[in-house]
Amino acid sequence: MKFKIHRDHFSNGLQQVLNVVGSKATMPILSNVLIEAEGDTISLTTTNLDLGICARIKATVEEEGAVTLPVKRLATIVKELPNSDVSVKASPNNQVKIASGGSNFKIMGISRDEFPALPEFSDDRSFTIEQSTLAGMIKSVSYAQSSDETRYMLNGVFFNFLEPEEGASGRLSLVATDGRRLAKTDHEMEVGEGMSGSLILPAKTVSELVRLLDKGENLKIAFNDRRVAFQIHTKDDSNGFVGDIHLVSKVVEGNYPNYQQVIPKETHQRIKVERELFLQSIHRAALVTTDKSNQVKIQISNNLMELSASSPDFGESHESLAIDYSGPDLQVAFNPQFLMDPLKALSKDELFFELKDEVSPGVFKTLESFLCVIMPVRLT
């Protein structure tokens, strides 16, 4: 194998596949990137057996071939090379020579034969969606994923593709919950007859997917009972990417809880709030909270919302907001971070906050098919 490549293109490609490799790989080969030179591109592939990624970069290939190299060390070397032109040559014993300007490196690799192939499966259940749409949807719910490893089915985002019902079109629902809050968003899309299905995307894959979703216009999702694949379209621009980036992941096995039971069926007191103003007020009110006293009290009366917090060690805070409200007086308390997370994730400034009483959940809603249910904390 022998090829020449632009240093920045090589570095960009390695950065895209680097995160998949864990710090404690179970086998040496899993710390390596598979480099395959063919035609006028090189492909870079990494995997940890649960998650795999492949990206193609334009290059001048003189001899086709393949080898695997330690990806983290290679990425560091390539990034520091002095010249924009990089020559890479692999010998039959898997030793690779890298040259750029006056710099020369020899790195021992491992044969491609030991590298586990990324799984392939049919497109029996596949969908296309805009990258920006999916990125926004994931951002609006992913903060609610659980980090409790004993509740592994909640350690990810639930994707639910639903066929059209009478009077409604097909849609994709994304849901995340940790048991104390639940976020859900919907997007209308074409879901053909017999194509409905669902999967739980692991948290690690969620973060990788979000990182990749700015490369082009669309992406394709294909999945079965055990795995999901994302084919992410890339623009052929100055970054050197060619074709699509492929991300393949295991799904979280098991059935996602019936999240519909958590969503209040009735609307009680509905308050229109300005997202940014509300977020800033909560943030300021929470500045005096501590781990022992981590709550913000919300008091609502005629055309007025008051936010307050206190802690014995630190002091007190108080914020007032004018609102359009003429219902009964209410008082309820929430974990301030649980209030701020959805407010930070959304982009629309018009938001509705629904409340019932101090023991019932609060619900954020937008006009664009988003809701977030937040359980209250006991008033102190």
Coordinates of C-alpha atoms in Angstrom, one line a residue:
M1 CA 0.0 0.0 0.0
K2 CA 1.3 3.4 -1.0
F3 CA -0.5 6.8 -1.2
K4 CA -0.1 10.5 -0.8
I5 CA -2.6 12.7 1.0
H6 CA -3.1 16.2 2.3
R7 CA -2.2 16.4 5.9
D8 CA -5.3 18.3 7.0
H9 CA -7.6 15.9 5.1
F10 CA -5.9 12.9 6.7
S11 CA -6.1 14.6 10.2
N12 CA -9.8 15.4 9.7
G13 CA -10.6 11.8 8.7
L14 CA -8.8 10.4 11.7
Q15 CA -10.6 12.8 14.1
Q16 CA -13.9 11.6 12.7
V17 CA -13.2 7.9 13.6
L18 CA -11.1 8.5 16.7
N19 CA -13.9 8.7 19.4
V20 CA -15.1 5.2 18.8
V21 CA -11.9 3.7 20.2
G22 CA -12.0 3.4 24.0
S23 CA -9.1 4.0 26.3
K24 CA -9.1 0.4 27.4
A25 CA -9.5 -1.8 24.3
T26 CA -10.1 -5.5 25.0
M27 CA -7.9 -6.5 22.1
P28 CA -4.9 -4.6 20.6
I29 CA -6.6 -4.6 17.1
L30 CA -9.5 -2.5 18.6
S31 CA -7.1 0.3 19.3
N32 CA -6.2 0.5 15.6
V33 CA -7.7 2.2 12.6
L34 CA -8.1 0.1 9.4
I35 CA -6.7 2.1 6.4
E36 CA -7.7 0.8 3.0
A37 CA -6.3 2.5 -0.1
E38 CA -8.3 1.9 -3.3
G39 CA -9.0 4.0 -6.4
D40 CA -8.6 7.7 -5.5
T41 CA -9.6 7.4 -1.8
I42 CA -8.6 5.9 1.4
S43 CA -11.2 4.6 3.9
L44 CA -10.7 4.8 7.6
T45 CA -12.5 2.4 9.9
T46 CA -12.6 1.9 13.7
T47 CA -14.8 -0.2 15.9
N48 CA -15.2 -1.3 19.5
L49 CA -17.5 -4.2 18.5
D50 CA -20.5 -2.2 19.8
L51 CA -20.0 0.8 17.6
G52 CA -18.2 1.2 14.3
I53 CA -17.5 4.0 11.9
C54 CA -16.1 4.3 8.4
A55 CA -15.2 7.5 6.5
R56 CA -13.6 7.9 3.0
I57 CA -11.0 10.6 2.3
K58 CA -9.6 11.6 -1.1
A59 CA -6.0 10.7 -1.8
T60 CA -3.6 9.9 -4.6
V61 CA -3.2 6.1 -4.4
E62 CA -0.1 4.6 -6.0
E63 CA -0.4 1.1 -4.7
E64 CA -3.7 -0.3 -3.3
G65 CA -3.7 -2.2 -0.1
A66 CA -4.6 -2.1 3.6
V67 CA -3.1 -2.1 7.1
T68 CA -4.1 -1.2 10.6
L69 CA -2.3 1.3 12.8
P70 CA -2.8 2.6 16.4
V71 CA -5.3 5.4 15.8
K72 CA -4.6 7.7 18.7
R73 CA -0.9 7.8 18.2
L74 CA -1.3 8.1 14.4
A75 CA -3.8 11.0 14.8
T76 CA -1.3 12.8 17.0
I77 CA 1.6 12.3 14.6
V78 CA -0.4 13.4 11.5
K79 CA -1.7 16.5 13.2
E80 CA 1.9 17.6 14.1
L81 CA 3.5 16.9 10.6
P82 CA 5.3 20.0 9.2
N83 CA 4.2 19.8 5.6
S84 CA 0.8 19.6 3.9
D85 CA 1.9 16.7 1.7
V86 CA 2.1 13.4 3.4
S87 CA 3.4 10.1 1.9
V88 CA 2.4 6.8 3.4
K89 CA 3.9 3.5 2.5
A90 CA 3.2 0.0 4.0
S91 CA 5.6 -2.9 3.7
P92 CA 4.5 -6.6 3.7
N93 CA 5.5 -7.0 7.4
N94 CA 2.9 -4.2 8.3
Q95 CA 5.5 -1.6 9.0
V96 CA 4.3 1.8 7.8
K97 CA 6.5 4.7 6.8
I98 CA 5.1 8.2 7.0
A99 CA 7.0 11.1 5.5
S100 CA 6.2 14.8 5.4
G101 CA 8.8 17.5 4.7
G102 CA 11.8 16.7 6.9
S103 CA 9.9 14.4 9.2
N104 CA 9.9 10.6 8.9
F105 CA 8.2 8.0 11.0
K106 CA 8.1 4.2 11.0
I107 CA 5.1 2.7 12.8
M108 CA 4.4 -1.0 13.4
G109 CA 0.9 -2.0 12.4
I110 CA -1.3 -5.2 12.5
S111 CA -2.5 -7.1 9.6
R112 CA -6.0 -6.2 8.3
D113 CA -6.9 -9.9 8.6
E114 CA -7.3 -9.5 12.3
F115 CA -9.6 -6.4 12.0
P116 CA -13.3 -7.2 12.7
A117 CA -15.5 -6.3 9.8
L118 CA -18.4 -3.9 10.3
P119 CA -21.7 -5.8 10.0
E120 CA -23.9 -5.6 6.9
F121 CA -27.6 -6.0 6.7
S122 CA -30.4 -5.4 4.3
D123 CA -32.5 -2.2 4.0
D124 CA -35.7 -4.0 5.0
R125 CA -36.5 -1.1 7.4
S126 CA -34.9 2.1 6.3
F127 CA -35.8 5.8 6.4
T128 CA -34.3 9.1 5.1
I129 CA -34.4 12.3 7.1
E130 CA -32.6 15.7 7.0
Q131 CA -29.5 15.8 9.2
S132 CA -30.4 19.2 10.7
T133 CA -33.9 17.9 11.6
L134 CA -32.6 14.8 13.4
A135 CA -29.8 16.8 15.1
G136 CA -32.4 19.2 16.5
M137 CA -34.6 16.4 17.6
I138 CA -31.8 14.6 19.4
K139 CA -30.7 17.8 21.1
S140 CA -34.2 18.5 22.4
V141 CA -34.4 15.1 24.2
S142 CA -31.0 13.6 24.8
Y143 CA -30.3 15.5 28.1
A144 CA -33.1 13.3 29.7
Q145 CA -31.2 10.0 29.1
S146 CA -30.4 8.0 32.3
S147 CA -26.8 7.5 33.3
D148 CA -27.8 4.8 35.8
E149 CA -26.3 1.6 34.4
T150 CA -28.7 -0.6 36.3
R151 CA -31.5 0.8 34.2
Y152 CA -29.8 0.1 31.0
M153 CA -32.9 0.4 28.8
L154 CA -33.0 4.1 29.7
N155 CA -29.4 4.6 28.8
G156 CA -30.2 6.0 25.3
V157 CA -32.8 7.6 23.1
F158 CA -35.9 5.7 22.0
F159 CA -36.6 6.0 18.2
N160 CA -40.2 5.1 17.3
F161 CA -41.2 5.1 13.6
L162 CA -45.0 5.1 13.4
E163 CA -47.2 4.4 10.4
P164 CA -50.0 6.9 9.6
E165 CA -53.1 6.6 11.7
E166 CA -56.6 7.8 10.7
G167 CA -56.4 11.6 10.3
A168 CA -52.6 11.7 11.0
S169 CA -49.5 11.2 8.9
G170 CA -46.6 8.9 9.7
R171 CA -44.0 10.2 12.1
L172 CA -40.8 9.6 14.0
S173 CA -41.0 10.1 17.8
L174 CA -37.8 10.5 19.9
V175 CA -38.1 9.9 23.6
A176 CA -35.6 10.0 26.5
T177 CA -36.2 9.6 30.3
D178 CA -34.3 8.9 33.5
G179 CA -37.4 8.3 35.6
R180 CA -37.6 11.9 37.0
R181 CA -38.1 13.6 33.7
L182 CA -39.2 12.7 30.2
A183 CA -38.6 14.5 26.9
K184 CA -40.4 13.7 23.7
T185 CA -40.4 15.2 20.2
D186 CA -42.2 14.3 17.0
H187 CA -41.5 14.8 13.3
E188 CA -43.9 14.0 10.5
M189 CA -42.3 11.8 7.9
E190 CA -43.3 9.0 5.4
V191 CA -43.5 5.6 7.1
G192 CA -44.7 3.0 4.6
E193 CA -47.1 0.2 5.4
G194 CA -45.4 -2.5 7.4
M195 CA -42.3 -0.3 8.0
S196 CA -43.1 0.8 11.6
G197 CA -40.6 -0.1 14.2
S198 CA -38.5 1.1 17.1
L199 CA -35.0 0.9 18.6
I200 CA -33.1 2.2 21.6
L201 CA -30.0 4.0 20.5
P202 CA -27.2 3.8 23.1
A203 CA -26.0 7.0 24.7
K204 CA -22.5 6.6 23.3
T205 CA -23.9 6.3 19.8
V206 CA -26.2 9.3 20.4
S207 CA -23.2 11.5 21.1
E208 CA -21.3 10.2 18.1
L209 CA -24.2 10.7 15.8
V210 CA -24.8 14.3 17.0
R211 CA -21.1 15.1 16.4
L212 CA -21.4 13.9 12.8
L213 CA -24.7 15.6 11.8
D214 CA -23.3 18.7 10.1
K215 CA -21.7 17.1 7.1
G216 CA -24.5 17.4 4.5
E217 CA -28.2 17.5 3.9
N218 CA -29.6 14.0 4.5
L219 CA -28.9 10.8 6.2
K220 CA -30.4 7.3 5.9
I221 CA -31.3 5.1 8.9
A222 CA -31.6 1.3 8.5
F223 CA -32.1 -1.1 11.4
N224 CA -33.1 -4.5 12.5
D225 CA -33.6 -6.1 16.0
R226 CA -29.9 -6.0 16.9
R227 CA -28.2 -3.2 15.0
V228 CA -28.7 0.2 13.4
A229 CA -26.8 1.9 10.6
F230 CA -26.6 5.5 9.7
Q231 CA -25.4 6.5 6.3
I232 CA -24.5 10.2 6.6
H233 CA -24.2 12.2 3.4
T234 CA -21.2 14.5 3.3
K235 CA -20.5 17.4 1.0
D236 CA -17.4 17.0 -1.1
D237 CA -15.7 20.1 0.2
S238 CA -12.3 21.3 1.4
N239 CA -12.3 18.8 4.4
G240 CA -11.5 16.0 2.0
F241 CA -14.5 13.7 2.7
V242 CA -15.8 11.6 -0.2
G243 CA -19.1 9.8 -0.3
D244 CA -20.9 9.0 3.0
I245 CA -19.8 8.4 6.5
H246 CA -21.2 5.1 7.9
L247 CA -21.9 4.7 11.6
V248 CA -23.0 1.2 12.7
S249 CA -24.1 0.4 16.3
K250 CA -25.7 -2.2 18.4
V251 CA -29.0 -1.2 19.8
V252 CA -30.0 -1.5 23.5
E253 CA -31.9 -4.8 23.8
G254 CA -35.2 -4.9 25.7
N255 CA -38.5 -3.1 25.6
Y256 CA -38.7 0.6 26.3
P257 CA -41.1 1.6 29.1
N258 CA -44.6 2.8 28.3
Y259 CA -43.7 6.4 28.3
Q260 CA -47.3 7.5 27.4
Q261 CA -48.4 6.7 31.0
V262 CA -46.1 9.5 32.3
I263 CA -47.5 12.2 30.1
P264 CA -50.5 14.1 31.7
K265 CA -53.7 13.6 29.8
E266 CA -55.3 16.9 30.8
T267 CA -54.1 20.5 30.7
H268 CA -54.7 22.4 33.9
Q269 CA -53.0 25.8 34.3
R270 CA -51.1 26.8 31.2
I271 CA -48.7 29.7 31.3
K272 CA -46.9 31.2 28.3
V273 CA -43.3 32.0 29.0
E274 CA -40.4 33.5 27.1
R275 CA -37.8 30.8 27.0
E276 CA -34.7 32.9 27.2
L277 CA -36.0 35.1 30.0
F278 CA -37.3 32.2 32.0
L279 CA -34.0 30.3 31.6
Q280 CA -32.0 33.4 32.8
S281 CA -34.3 33.8 35.8
I282 CA -34.0 30.2 36.9
H283 CA -30.3 30.3 36.4
R284 CA -30.0 33.3 38.7
A285 CA -32.4 31.9 41.3
A286 CA -30.4 28.7 41.4
L287 CA -27.0 30.4 42.1
V288 CA -27.6 30.0 45.9
T289 CA -28.6 26.3 45.8
T290 CA -26.3 23.6 47.0
D291 CA -26.4 19.8 46.8
K292 CA -28.3 19.6 50.1
S293 CA -30.8 22.3 49.0
N294 CA -31.2 21.9 45.3
Q295 CA -34.6 23.3 44.4
V296 CA -36.2 26.4 43.0
K297 CA -39.6 27.3 44.2
I298 CA -42.1 28.7 41.7
Q299 CA -45.1 30.7 43.0
I300 CA -47.8 31.8 40.6
S301 CA -50.5 34.3 41.3
N302 CA -52.4 36.8 39.3
N303 CA -50.1 37.9 36.3
L304 CA -47.0 37.2 38.4
M305 CA -44.5 34.4 38.6
E306 CA -41.9 34.4 41.5
L307 CA -38.9 32.2 41.6
S308 CA -37.0 31.7 44.9
A309 CA -34.3 29.5 46.3
S310 CA -32.4 29.3 49.6
S311 CA -29.7 27.3 51.4
P312 CA -28.6 27.6 55.0
D313 CA -25.0 27.8 54.0
F314 CA -25.3 30.4 51.3
G315 CA -28.3 32.6 51.4
E316 CA -31.5 33.4 49.4
S317 CA -32.5 34.5 45.9
H318 CA -35.7 35.9 44.5
E319 CA -36.8 36.6 40.9
S320 CA -40.1 38.1 39.6
L321 CA -41.6 37.7 36.1
A322 CA -44.7 39.3 34.7
I323 CA -47.0 36.7 33.1
D324 CA -50.4 36.5 31.5
Y325 CA -52.2 34.4 34.2
S326 CA -55.6 34.7 36.0
G327 CA -56.0 31.2 37.5
P328 CA -55.6 30.0 41.1
D329 CA -52.5 30.6 43.1
L330 CA -49.9 27.8 42.8
Q331 CA -46.7 26.8 44.5
V332 CA -44.4 24.0 43.3
A333 CA -40.6 23.3 43.5
F334 CA -38.3 21.7 40.9
N335 CA -34.7 20.7 40.5
P336 CA -33.4 23.8 38.7
Q337 CA -31.2 21.8 36.3
F338 CA -34.2 19.8 35.1
L339 CA -35.9 23.1 34.3
M340 CA -32.9 24.6 32.5
D341 CA -31.9 21.6 30.4
P342 CA -35.0 21.7 28.0
L343 CA -34.9 25.5 27.9
K344 CA -31.2 25.4 26.8
A345 CA -31.9 22.7 24.2
L346 CA -34.8 24.4 22.4
S347 CA -34.4 27.2 19.9
K348 CA -38.0 28.5 19.7
D349 CA -38.6 31.3 22.2
E350 CA -42.4 30.8 22.6
L351 CA -43.0 28.1 25.2
F352 CA -45.9 26.9 27.4
F353 CA -45.5 25.7 31.0
E354 CA -48.3 23.6 32.4
L355 CA -48.9 23.0 36.1
K356 CA -51.5 21.4 38.3
D357 CA -50.3 21.4 42.0
E358 CA -47.2 20.9 44.1
V359 CA -47.2 17.1 43.7
S360 CA -48.0 16.8 40.0
P361 CA -45.4 17.1 37.2
G362 CA -44.8 20.3 35.3
V363 CA -44.9 20.1 31.5
F364 CA -43.0 22.2 29.0
K365 CA -44.7 22.3 25.5
T366 CA -44.1 24.0 22.2
L367 CA -46.3 24.4 19.2
E368 CA -43.9 22.2 17.3
S369 CA -44.6 18.7 18.8
F370 CA -42.2 18.9 21.8
L371 CA -42.9 18.2 25.4
C372 CA -40.9 17.7 28.6
V373 CA -42.4 16.2 31.7
I374 CA -40.6 17.1 35.0
M375 CA -41.4 15.6 38.4
P376 CA -41.5 18.1 41.2
V377 CA -39.5 17.9 44.4
R378 CA -40.9 18.2 47.9
L379 CA -41.3 21.8 49.1
T380 CA -38.9 22.7 51.9

